[in-house]
Coordinates of C-alpha atoms in Angstrom, one line a residue:
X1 CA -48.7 150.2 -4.3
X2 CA -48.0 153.9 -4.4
X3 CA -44.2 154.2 -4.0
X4 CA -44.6 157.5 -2.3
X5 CA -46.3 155.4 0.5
X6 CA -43.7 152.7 0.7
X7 CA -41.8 152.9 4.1
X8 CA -37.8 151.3 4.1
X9 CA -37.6 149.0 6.8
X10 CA -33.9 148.1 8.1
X11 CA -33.0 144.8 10.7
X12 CA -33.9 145.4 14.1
X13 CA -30.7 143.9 15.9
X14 CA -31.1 142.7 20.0
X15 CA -28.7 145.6 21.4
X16 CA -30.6 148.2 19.7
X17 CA -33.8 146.1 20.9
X18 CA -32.4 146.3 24.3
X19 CA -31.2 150.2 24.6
X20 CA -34.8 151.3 23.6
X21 CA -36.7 149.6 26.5
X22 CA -37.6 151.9 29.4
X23 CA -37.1 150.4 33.3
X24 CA -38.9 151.1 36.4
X25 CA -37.6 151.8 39.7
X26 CA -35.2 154.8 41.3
X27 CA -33.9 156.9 39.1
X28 CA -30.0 158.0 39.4
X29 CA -28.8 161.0 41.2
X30 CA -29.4 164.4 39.4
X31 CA -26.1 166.1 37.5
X32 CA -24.1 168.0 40.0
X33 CA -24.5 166.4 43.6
X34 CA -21.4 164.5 44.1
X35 CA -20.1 168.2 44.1
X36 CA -22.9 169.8 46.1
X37 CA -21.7 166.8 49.1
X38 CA -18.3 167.6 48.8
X39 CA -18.6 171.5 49.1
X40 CA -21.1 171.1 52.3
X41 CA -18.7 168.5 54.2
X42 CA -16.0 172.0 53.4
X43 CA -18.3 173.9 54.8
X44 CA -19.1 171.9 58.1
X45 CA -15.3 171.3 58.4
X46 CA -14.1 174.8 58.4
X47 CA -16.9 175.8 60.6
X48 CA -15.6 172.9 63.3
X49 CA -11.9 174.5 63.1
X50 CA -13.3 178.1 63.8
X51 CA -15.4 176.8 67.1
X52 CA -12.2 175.2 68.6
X53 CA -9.8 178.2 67.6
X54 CA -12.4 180.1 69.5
X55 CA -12.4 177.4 72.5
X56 CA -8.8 177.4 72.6
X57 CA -8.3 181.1 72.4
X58 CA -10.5 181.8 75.1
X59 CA -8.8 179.2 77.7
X60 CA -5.1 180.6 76.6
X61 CA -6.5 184.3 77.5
X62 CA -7.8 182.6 81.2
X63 CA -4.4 180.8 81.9
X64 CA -2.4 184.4 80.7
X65 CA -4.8 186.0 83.0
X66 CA -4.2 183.4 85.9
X67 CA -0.4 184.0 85.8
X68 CA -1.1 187.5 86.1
X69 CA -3.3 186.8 89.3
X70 CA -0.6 186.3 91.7
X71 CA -2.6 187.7 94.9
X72 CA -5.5 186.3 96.2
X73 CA -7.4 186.1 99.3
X74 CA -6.8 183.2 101.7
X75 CA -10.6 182.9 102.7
X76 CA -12.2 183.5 99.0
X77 CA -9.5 181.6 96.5
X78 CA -11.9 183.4 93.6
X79 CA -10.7 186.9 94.2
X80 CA -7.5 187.3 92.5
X81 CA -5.6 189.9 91.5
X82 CA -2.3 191.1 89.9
X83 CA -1.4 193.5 92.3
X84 CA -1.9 193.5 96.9
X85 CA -5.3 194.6 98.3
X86 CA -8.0 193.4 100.5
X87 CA -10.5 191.1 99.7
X88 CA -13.7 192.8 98.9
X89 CA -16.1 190.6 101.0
X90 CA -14.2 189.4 103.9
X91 CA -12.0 192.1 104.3
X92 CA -8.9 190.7 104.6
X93 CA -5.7 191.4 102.9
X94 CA -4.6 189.6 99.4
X95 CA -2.1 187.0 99.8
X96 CA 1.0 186.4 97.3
X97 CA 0.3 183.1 95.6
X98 CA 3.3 180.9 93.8
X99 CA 4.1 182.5 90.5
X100 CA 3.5 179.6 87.4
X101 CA 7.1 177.9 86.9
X102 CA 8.6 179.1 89.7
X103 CA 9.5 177.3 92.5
X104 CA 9.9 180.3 95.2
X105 CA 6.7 182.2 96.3
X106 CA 5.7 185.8 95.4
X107 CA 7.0 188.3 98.0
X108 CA 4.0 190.9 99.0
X109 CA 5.6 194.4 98.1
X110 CA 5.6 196.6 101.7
X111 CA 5.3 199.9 99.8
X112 CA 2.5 201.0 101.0
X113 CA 2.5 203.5 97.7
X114 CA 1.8 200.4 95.6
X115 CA -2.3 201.7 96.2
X116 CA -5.0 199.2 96.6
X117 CA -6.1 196.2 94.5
X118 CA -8.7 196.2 91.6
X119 CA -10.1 192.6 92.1
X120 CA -12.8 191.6 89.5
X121 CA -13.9 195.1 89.1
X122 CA -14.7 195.3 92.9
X123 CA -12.8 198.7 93.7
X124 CA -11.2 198.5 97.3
X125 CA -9.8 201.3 100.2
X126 CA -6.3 201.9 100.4
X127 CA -4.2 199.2 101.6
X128 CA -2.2 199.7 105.0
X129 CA 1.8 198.6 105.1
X130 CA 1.8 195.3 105.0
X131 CA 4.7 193.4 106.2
X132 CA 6.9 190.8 104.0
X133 CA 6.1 186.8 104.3
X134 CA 10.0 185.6 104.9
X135 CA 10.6 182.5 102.9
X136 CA 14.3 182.2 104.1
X137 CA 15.7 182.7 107.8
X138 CA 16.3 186.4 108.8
X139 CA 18.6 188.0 111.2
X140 CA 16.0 188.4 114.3
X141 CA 17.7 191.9 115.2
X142 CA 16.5 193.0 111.7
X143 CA 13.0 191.7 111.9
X144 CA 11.9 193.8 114.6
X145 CA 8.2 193.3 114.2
X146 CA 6.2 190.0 113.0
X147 CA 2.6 188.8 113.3
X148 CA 1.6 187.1 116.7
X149 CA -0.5 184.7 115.2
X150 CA 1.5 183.9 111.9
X151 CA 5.2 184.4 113.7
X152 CA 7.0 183.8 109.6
X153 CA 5.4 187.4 108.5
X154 CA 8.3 189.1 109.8
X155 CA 9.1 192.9 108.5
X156 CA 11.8 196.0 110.1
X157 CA 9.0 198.6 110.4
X158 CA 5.5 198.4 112.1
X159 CA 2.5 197.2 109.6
X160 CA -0.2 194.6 109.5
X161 CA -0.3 191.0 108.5
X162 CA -1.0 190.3 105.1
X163 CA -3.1 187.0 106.1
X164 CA -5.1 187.8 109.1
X165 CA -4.8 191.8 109.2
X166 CA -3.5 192.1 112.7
X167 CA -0.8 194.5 113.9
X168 CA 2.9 193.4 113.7
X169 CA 4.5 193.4 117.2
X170 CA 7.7 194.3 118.2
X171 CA 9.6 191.1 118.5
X172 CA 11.0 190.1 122.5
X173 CA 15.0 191.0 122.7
X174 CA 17.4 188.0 124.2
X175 CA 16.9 187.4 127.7
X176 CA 19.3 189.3 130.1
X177 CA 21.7 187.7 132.5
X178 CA 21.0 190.6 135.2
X179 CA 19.2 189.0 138.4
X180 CA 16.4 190.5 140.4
X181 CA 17.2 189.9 144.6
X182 CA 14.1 188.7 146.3
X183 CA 13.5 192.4 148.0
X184 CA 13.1 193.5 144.4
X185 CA 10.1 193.0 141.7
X186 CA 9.6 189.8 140.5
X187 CA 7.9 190.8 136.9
X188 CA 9.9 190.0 133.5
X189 CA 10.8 192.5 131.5
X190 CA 9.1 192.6 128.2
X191 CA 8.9 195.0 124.9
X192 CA 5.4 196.7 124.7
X193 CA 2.9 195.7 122.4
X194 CA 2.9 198.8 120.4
X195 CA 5.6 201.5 119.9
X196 CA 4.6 204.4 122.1
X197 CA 6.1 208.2 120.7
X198 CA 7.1 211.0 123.1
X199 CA 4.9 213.6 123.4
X200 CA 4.9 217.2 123.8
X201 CA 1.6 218.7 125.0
X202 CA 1.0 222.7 125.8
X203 CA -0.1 223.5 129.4
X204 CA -3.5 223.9 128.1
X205 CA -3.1 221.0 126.2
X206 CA -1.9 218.9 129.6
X207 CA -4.6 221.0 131.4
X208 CA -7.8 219.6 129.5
X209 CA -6.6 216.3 130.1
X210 CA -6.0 216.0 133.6
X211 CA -2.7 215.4 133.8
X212 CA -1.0 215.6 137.1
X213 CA 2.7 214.3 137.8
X214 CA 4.4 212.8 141.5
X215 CA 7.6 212.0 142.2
X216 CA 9.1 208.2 142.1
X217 CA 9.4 208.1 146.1
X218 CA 11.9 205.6 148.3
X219 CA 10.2 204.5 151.6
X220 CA 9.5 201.3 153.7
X221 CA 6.0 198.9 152.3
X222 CA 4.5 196.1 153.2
X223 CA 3.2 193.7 150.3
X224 CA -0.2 192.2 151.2
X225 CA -1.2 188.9 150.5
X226 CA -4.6 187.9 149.7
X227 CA -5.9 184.5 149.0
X228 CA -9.1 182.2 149.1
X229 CA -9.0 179.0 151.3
X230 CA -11.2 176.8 153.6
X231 CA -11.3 176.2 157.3
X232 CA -10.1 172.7 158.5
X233 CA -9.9 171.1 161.6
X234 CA -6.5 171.3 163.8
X235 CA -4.8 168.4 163.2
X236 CA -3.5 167.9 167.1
X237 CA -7.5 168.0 168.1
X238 CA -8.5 165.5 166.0
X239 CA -9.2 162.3 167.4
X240 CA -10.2 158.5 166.1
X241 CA -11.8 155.5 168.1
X242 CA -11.4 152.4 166.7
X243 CA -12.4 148.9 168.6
X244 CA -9.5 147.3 169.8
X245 CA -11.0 143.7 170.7
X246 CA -13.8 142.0 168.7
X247 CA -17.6 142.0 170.2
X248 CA -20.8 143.0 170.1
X249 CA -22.5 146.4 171.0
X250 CA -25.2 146.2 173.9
X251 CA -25.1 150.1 175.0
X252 CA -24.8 153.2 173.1
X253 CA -24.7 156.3 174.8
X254 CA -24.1 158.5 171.3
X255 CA -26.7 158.9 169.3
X256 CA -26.1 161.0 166.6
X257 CA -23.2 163.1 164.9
X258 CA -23.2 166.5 166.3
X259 CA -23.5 165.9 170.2
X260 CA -20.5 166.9 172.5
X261 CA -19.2 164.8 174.9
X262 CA -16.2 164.9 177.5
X263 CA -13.1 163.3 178.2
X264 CA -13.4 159.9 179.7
X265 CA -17.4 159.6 178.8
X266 CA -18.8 156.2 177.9
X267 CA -19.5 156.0 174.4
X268 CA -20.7 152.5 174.0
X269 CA -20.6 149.7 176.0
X270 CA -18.9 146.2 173.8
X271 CA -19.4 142.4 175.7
X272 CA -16.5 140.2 174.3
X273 CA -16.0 136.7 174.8
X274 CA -12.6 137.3 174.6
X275 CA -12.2 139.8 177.2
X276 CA -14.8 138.0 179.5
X277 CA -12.1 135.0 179.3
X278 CA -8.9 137.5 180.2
X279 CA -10.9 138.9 183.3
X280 CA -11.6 135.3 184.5
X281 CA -8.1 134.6 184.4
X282 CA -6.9 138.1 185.9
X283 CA -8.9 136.9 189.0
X284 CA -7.6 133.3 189.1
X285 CA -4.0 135.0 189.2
X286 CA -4.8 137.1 192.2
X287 CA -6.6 134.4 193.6
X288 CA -3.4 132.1 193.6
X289 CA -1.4 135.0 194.5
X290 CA 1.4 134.7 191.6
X291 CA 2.6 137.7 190.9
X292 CA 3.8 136.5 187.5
X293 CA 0.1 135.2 185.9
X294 CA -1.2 138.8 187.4
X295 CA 0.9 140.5 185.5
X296 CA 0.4 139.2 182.6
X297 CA -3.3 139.2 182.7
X298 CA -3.4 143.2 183.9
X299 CA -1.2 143.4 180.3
X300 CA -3.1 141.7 178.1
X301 CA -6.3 143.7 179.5
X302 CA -4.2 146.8 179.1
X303 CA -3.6 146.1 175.3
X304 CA -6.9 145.0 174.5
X305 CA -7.8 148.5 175.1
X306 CA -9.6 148.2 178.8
X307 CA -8.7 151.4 180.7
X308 CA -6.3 150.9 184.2
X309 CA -9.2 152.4 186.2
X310 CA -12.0 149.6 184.6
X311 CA -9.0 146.7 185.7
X312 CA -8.3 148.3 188.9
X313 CA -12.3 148.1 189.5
X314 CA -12.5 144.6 188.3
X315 CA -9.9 143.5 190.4
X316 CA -11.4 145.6 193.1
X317 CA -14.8 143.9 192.9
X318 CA -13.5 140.4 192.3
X319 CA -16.0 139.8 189.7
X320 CA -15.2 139.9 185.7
X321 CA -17.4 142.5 183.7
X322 CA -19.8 141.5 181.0
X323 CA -19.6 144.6 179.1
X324 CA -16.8 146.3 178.5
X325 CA -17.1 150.2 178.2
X326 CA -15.6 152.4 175.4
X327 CA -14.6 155.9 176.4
X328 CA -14.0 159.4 174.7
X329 CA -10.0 160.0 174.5
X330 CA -10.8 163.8 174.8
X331 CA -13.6 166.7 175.0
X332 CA -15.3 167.5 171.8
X333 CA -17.7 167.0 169.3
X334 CA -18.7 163.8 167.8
X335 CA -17.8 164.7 164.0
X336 CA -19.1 160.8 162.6
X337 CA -20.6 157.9 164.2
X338 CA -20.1 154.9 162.4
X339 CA -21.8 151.9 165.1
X340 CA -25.3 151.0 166.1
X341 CA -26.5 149.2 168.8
X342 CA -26.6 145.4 168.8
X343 CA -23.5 145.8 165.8
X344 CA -20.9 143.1 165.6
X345 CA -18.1 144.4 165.5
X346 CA -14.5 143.4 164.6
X347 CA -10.9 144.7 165.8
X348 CA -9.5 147.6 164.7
X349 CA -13.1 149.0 163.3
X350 CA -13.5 152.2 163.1
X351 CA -16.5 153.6 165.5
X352 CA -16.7 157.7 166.4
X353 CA -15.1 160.6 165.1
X354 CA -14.2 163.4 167.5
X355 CA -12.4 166.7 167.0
X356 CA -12.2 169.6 169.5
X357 CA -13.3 172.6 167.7
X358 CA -11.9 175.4 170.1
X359 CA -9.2 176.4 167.2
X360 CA -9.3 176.0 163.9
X361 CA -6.9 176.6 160.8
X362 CA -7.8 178.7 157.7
X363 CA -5.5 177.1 155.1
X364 CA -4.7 178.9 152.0
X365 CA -2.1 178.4 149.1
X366 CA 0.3 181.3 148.0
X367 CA 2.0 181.8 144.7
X368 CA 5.5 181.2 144.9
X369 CA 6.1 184.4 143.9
X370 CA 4.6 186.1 147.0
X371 CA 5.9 183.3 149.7
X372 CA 8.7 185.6 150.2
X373 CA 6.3 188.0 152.0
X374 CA 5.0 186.0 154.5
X375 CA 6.3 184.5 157.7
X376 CA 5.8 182.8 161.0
X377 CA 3.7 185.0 163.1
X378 CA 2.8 187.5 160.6
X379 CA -0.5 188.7 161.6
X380 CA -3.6 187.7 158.9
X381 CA -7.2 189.0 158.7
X382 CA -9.9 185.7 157.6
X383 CA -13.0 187.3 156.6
X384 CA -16.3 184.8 155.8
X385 CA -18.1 185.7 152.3
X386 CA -21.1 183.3 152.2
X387 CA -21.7 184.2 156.2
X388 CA -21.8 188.1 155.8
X389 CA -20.2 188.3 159.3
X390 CA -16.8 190.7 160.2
X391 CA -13.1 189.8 160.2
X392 CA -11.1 187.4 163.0
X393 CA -7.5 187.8 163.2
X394 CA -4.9 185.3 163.6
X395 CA -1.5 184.2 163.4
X396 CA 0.2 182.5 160.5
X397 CA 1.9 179.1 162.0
X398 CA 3.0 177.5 158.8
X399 CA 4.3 178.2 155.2
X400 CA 5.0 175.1 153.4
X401 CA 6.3 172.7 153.7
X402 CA 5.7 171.4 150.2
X403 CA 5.0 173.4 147.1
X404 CA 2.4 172.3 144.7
X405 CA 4.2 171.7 141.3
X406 CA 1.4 172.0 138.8
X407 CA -0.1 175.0 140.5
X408 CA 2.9 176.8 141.5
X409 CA 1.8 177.5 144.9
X410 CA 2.4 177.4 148.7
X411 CA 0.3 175.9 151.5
X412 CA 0.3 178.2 154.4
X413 CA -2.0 178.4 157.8
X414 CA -3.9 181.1 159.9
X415 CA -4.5 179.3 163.5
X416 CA -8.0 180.9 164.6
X417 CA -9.6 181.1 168.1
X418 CA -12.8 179.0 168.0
X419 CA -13.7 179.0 171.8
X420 CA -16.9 180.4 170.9
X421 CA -17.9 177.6 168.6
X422 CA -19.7 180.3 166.2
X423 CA -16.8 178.9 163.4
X424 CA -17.6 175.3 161.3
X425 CA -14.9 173.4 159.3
X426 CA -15.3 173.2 155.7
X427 CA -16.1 176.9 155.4
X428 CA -14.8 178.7 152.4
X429 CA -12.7 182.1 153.8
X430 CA -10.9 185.2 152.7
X431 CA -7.1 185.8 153.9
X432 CA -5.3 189.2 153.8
X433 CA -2.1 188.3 155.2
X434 CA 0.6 192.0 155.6
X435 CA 3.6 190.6 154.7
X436 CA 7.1 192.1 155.9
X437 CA 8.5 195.7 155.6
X438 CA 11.3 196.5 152.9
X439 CA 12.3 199.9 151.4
X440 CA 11.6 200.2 148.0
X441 CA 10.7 202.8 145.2
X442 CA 7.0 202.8 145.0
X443 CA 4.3 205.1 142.8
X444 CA 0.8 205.3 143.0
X445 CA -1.1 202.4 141.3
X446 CA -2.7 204.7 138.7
X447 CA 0.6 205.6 137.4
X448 CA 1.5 201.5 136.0
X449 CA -0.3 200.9 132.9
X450 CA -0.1 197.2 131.8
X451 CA -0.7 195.5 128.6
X452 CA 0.1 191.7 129.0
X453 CA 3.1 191.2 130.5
X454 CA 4.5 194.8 130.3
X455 CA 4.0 197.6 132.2
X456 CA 4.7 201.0 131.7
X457 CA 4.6 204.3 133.2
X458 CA 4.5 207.8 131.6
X459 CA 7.7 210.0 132.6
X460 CA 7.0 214.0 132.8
X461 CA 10.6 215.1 131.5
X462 CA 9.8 218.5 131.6
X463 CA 8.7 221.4 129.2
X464 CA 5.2 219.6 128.0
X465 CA 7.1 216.4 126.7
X466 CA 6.2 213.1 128.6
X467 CA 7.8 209.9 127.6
X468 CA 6.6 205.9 128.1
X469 CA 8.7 203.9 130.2
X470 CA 9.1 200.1 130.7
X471 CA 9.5 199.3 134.6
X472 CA 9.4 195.7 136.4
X473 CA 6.1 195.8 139.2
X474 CA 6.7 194.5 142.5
X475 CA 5.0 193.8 145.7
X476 CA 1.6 196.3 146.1
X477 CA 0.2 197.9 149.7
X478 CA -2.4 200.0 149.3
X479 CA -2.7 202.8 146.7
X480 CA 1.4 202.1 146.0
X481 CA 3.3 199.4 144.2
X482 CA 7.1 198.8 143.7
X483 CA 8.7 199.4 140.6
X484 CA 12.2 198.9 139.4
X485 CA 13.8 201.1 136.2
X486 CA 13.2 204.4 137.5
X487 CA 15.3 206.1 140.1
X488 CA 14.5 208.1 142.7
X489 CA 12.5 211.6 142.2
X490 CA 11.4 211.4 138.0
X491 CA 8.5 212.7 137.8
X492 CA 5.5 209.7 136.8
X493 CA 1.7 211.0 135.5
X494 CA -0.3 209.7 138.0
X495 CA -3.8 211.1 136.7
X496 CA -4.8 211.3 133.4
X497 CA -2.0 208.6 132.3
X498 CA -4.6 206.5 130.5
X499 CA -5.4 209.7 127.9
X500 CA -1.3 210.0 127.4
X501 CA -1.5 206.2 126.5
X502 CA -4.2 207.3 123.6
X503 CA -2.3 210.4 122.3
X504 CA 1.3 208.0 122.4
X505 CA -0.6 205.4 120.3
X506 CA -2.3 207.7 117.8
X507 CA 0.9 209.9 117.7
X508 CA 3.2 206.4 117.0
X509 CA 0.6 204.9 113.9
X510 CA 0.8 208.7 112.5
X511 CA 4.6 208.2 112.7
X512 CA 5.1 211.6 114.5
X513 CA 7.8 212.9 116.9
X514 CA 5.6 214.4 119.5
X515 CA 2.9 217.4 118.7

């Protein structure tokens, strides 16, 4: 052989045999990605942590925010703000909310230079004073003015509610001890609604609006009554028949409601065993002659309702009755007719209705407060609105006797003259009653200006100034009333009082002194 061709062969051993074979299947992960996994779970981790720092950031700015909001409106809880305003869509004024960790709530500032709230970026009008919601008892002498429909928003000047945006009212002083006599008003004395400022007017001023002044006067009144009642029947002319033995009805002479009949007319005609059986025996009496049996048969006749004259006739005849007649106790009409003919009927049952119609009452209730006025035989004027016709006078008979508790009235009675019969019970009427004289101060009704329970009158003190006066209203007559707090001669505005009123109320929410 050619020893430059001759190849050297070495042992093949099995673990070289084995590390030279090639395998299928997957192949193993590339250089490098254990790493690459490790640096993208970093990356998803750290973006994680910057989302919730961004969550959490954003809810601590809302919660700083919140305890910065300690106003908001009572109707829209969304509108909040930091400082007092008025709710942008409702209007009404921002309430002080409880501050975060404190156990007391907010006060609402009364400054009224504390300017308007900025709610949500909703700008707003000024805000007017607003009074201070009390969270602890106050004196009441130094809470002159609170909120009639939220009483604890109390505040010492005038000013609106914080919650509902109504005027603050001046708050009622203790009750006085001082008694009114019966001859004097009756009214309470009360603060009015609204402060009212003194004004001073020029005569040109005083000229363009009417104003024109009388003197308080003393002189003798009559208060007039006037009330709504009905017309009833007189009770003394009112009269019942009721059956006073038991039968059956075999003549009627009545035959309908309405119809007027007279005293001792035959109304219906009753025949009774029973009183068949007492005739028999009233004749057997007098037929014996015993005095004793007669006597006691003419009484039980008499008690079973059979008039003397029917057992004089009996007796006079000597022959008992059949039927037994019923008769009218009294001139009238027939008001209810409660039997028909051939009717059985029983004792005691009720059978006609009569009333004489020649007077009438017109009955009427009275507040307690006016009973004074009226008495016996004052003179009263019934007038008839669903009739159209004119006035009948009468006397008053009756005031009392009983006084309706719930009501807090009278019962009193106007006796009328009915003899024409044009009148009918049941009527609805219209009483004006004078009442007595007294002497009183009166002014003229225009002068009293009244705003609930108070009333007020404007005083002309001289010089162009006129002042608002509280005075107690009595008993009215005509075009006067009586008052009480002013003395005799002051000078009242009668015309043009109800323009002063404006000018006052303007003048006192300006907080001026007069003009």
């Amino acid at each position: 052989m050619n020893p430059d061709l001759e190849t050297t062969s070495s042992p093949i051993t099995p673990s070289a045999a084995s590390s030279a074979e090639f395998h299928e299947g997957t192949e193993g992960p590339p250089r490098g990605a254990r790493a690459a996994a490790v640096i993208r779970w970093v990356l998803v981790t750290c973006m994680a942590g910057a989302a919730g720092l961004s969550v959490f950031s954003s809810l601590h700015v809302d919660s700083v925010h919140a305890e910065e909001a300690l106003y908001s409106c009572p109707m829209h809880p969304e509108i909040r703000s930091a400082v007092p305003g008025r709710c942008p869509i409702c209007g009404m004024d921002l309430v002080a909310r409880k501050r975060p960790g404190s156990s007391a709530p907010a006060s609402v500032p009364s400054d009224p230079a504390s300017g308007p709230a900025k709610t949500e970026g909703v700008s707003e009008p000024p805000l007017a004073t607003t009074a201070t919601v009390a969270s602890s008892p106050r004196d009441p002498k130094a809470a002159a003015y609170s909120c009639p429909m939220h009483p604890e928003v109390t505040s010492d000047h005038p000013g609106s509610c914080p919650i509902c945006g109504m005027f603050l009212t001046p708050t009622a002083p203790a009750p006085s001890s001082a008694k009114v006599s019966k001859t004097k008003p009756k009214a309470k004395l009360a603060l009015p609604t609204m402060d009212r400022a003194p004004l001073m007017l020029s005569m040109d001023r005083a000229q363009l609006l009417g104003v024109r002044s009388r003197p308080v006067e003393r002189k003798k009144m009559a208060s007039e009554v006037r009330a709504s009642g009905t017309l009833e029947i007189a009770e003394d002319l009112a009269y019942r028949v009721d059956a006073r033995f038991e039968g059956w009805v075999e003549e009627l002479t009545v035959s309908r409601a309405g119809e007027r009949v007279e005293r001792g007319q035959t109304l219906v005609g009753i025949f009774s065993p029973e009183l068949l059986a007492a005739q028999e025996e009233l004749l057997a009496a007098r037929h014996h002659n015993s005095p004793e049996l007669l006597e006691a048969a003419r009484r039980r006749l008499d008690f079973s309702g059979v008039a003397p004259e029917e057992i004089k006739r009996i007796e006079a005849q000597g022959k008992a009755s059949r039927i037994i007649p019923v008769r009218a106790p009294a001139s009238g009409i027939v008001l209810e007719k409660r039997v028909a003919l051939g009717q059985r009927i029983e004792r005691g049952a009720r059978l006609f209705d009569i009333a004489d119609l020649s007077r009438l009452y017109a009955v009427f209730d009275v507040p307690e407060s006016e009973a004074d006025a009226l008495q016996v035989g004052s003179v009263g004027r019934v007038s008839f609105p669903t009739r159209g016709r004119g006035e009948v006078a009468g006397r008053v008979i009756r005031v009392g006797p009983r006084a309706d508790r719930s009501a807090r009235t009278l019962p009193a009675t106007i006796e009328l003259d009915n003899s024409s019969g044009t009148l009918i019970p049941g009527l609805s009427v219209r009483v004006q009653v004078r009442g007595r004289e007294v002497e009183a101060l009166v002014v003229d009704r225009e002068s009293v200006l009244t705003t609930g329970e108070d009333s007020y009158v404007f005083v002309d003190e001289g010089h162009g100034r006129y002042s608002a006066r509280r005075v107690l209203i009595g008993r009215r007559s005509g075009p006067s009333v009586e008052i009480e707090g002013l003395s005799e001669g002051t000078l009242v505005v009668t015309t043009g009082a109800f323009l002063l009123d404006s000018e006052s109320r303007l003048e006192s929410l300006s907080g001026g002194n007069g003009r």
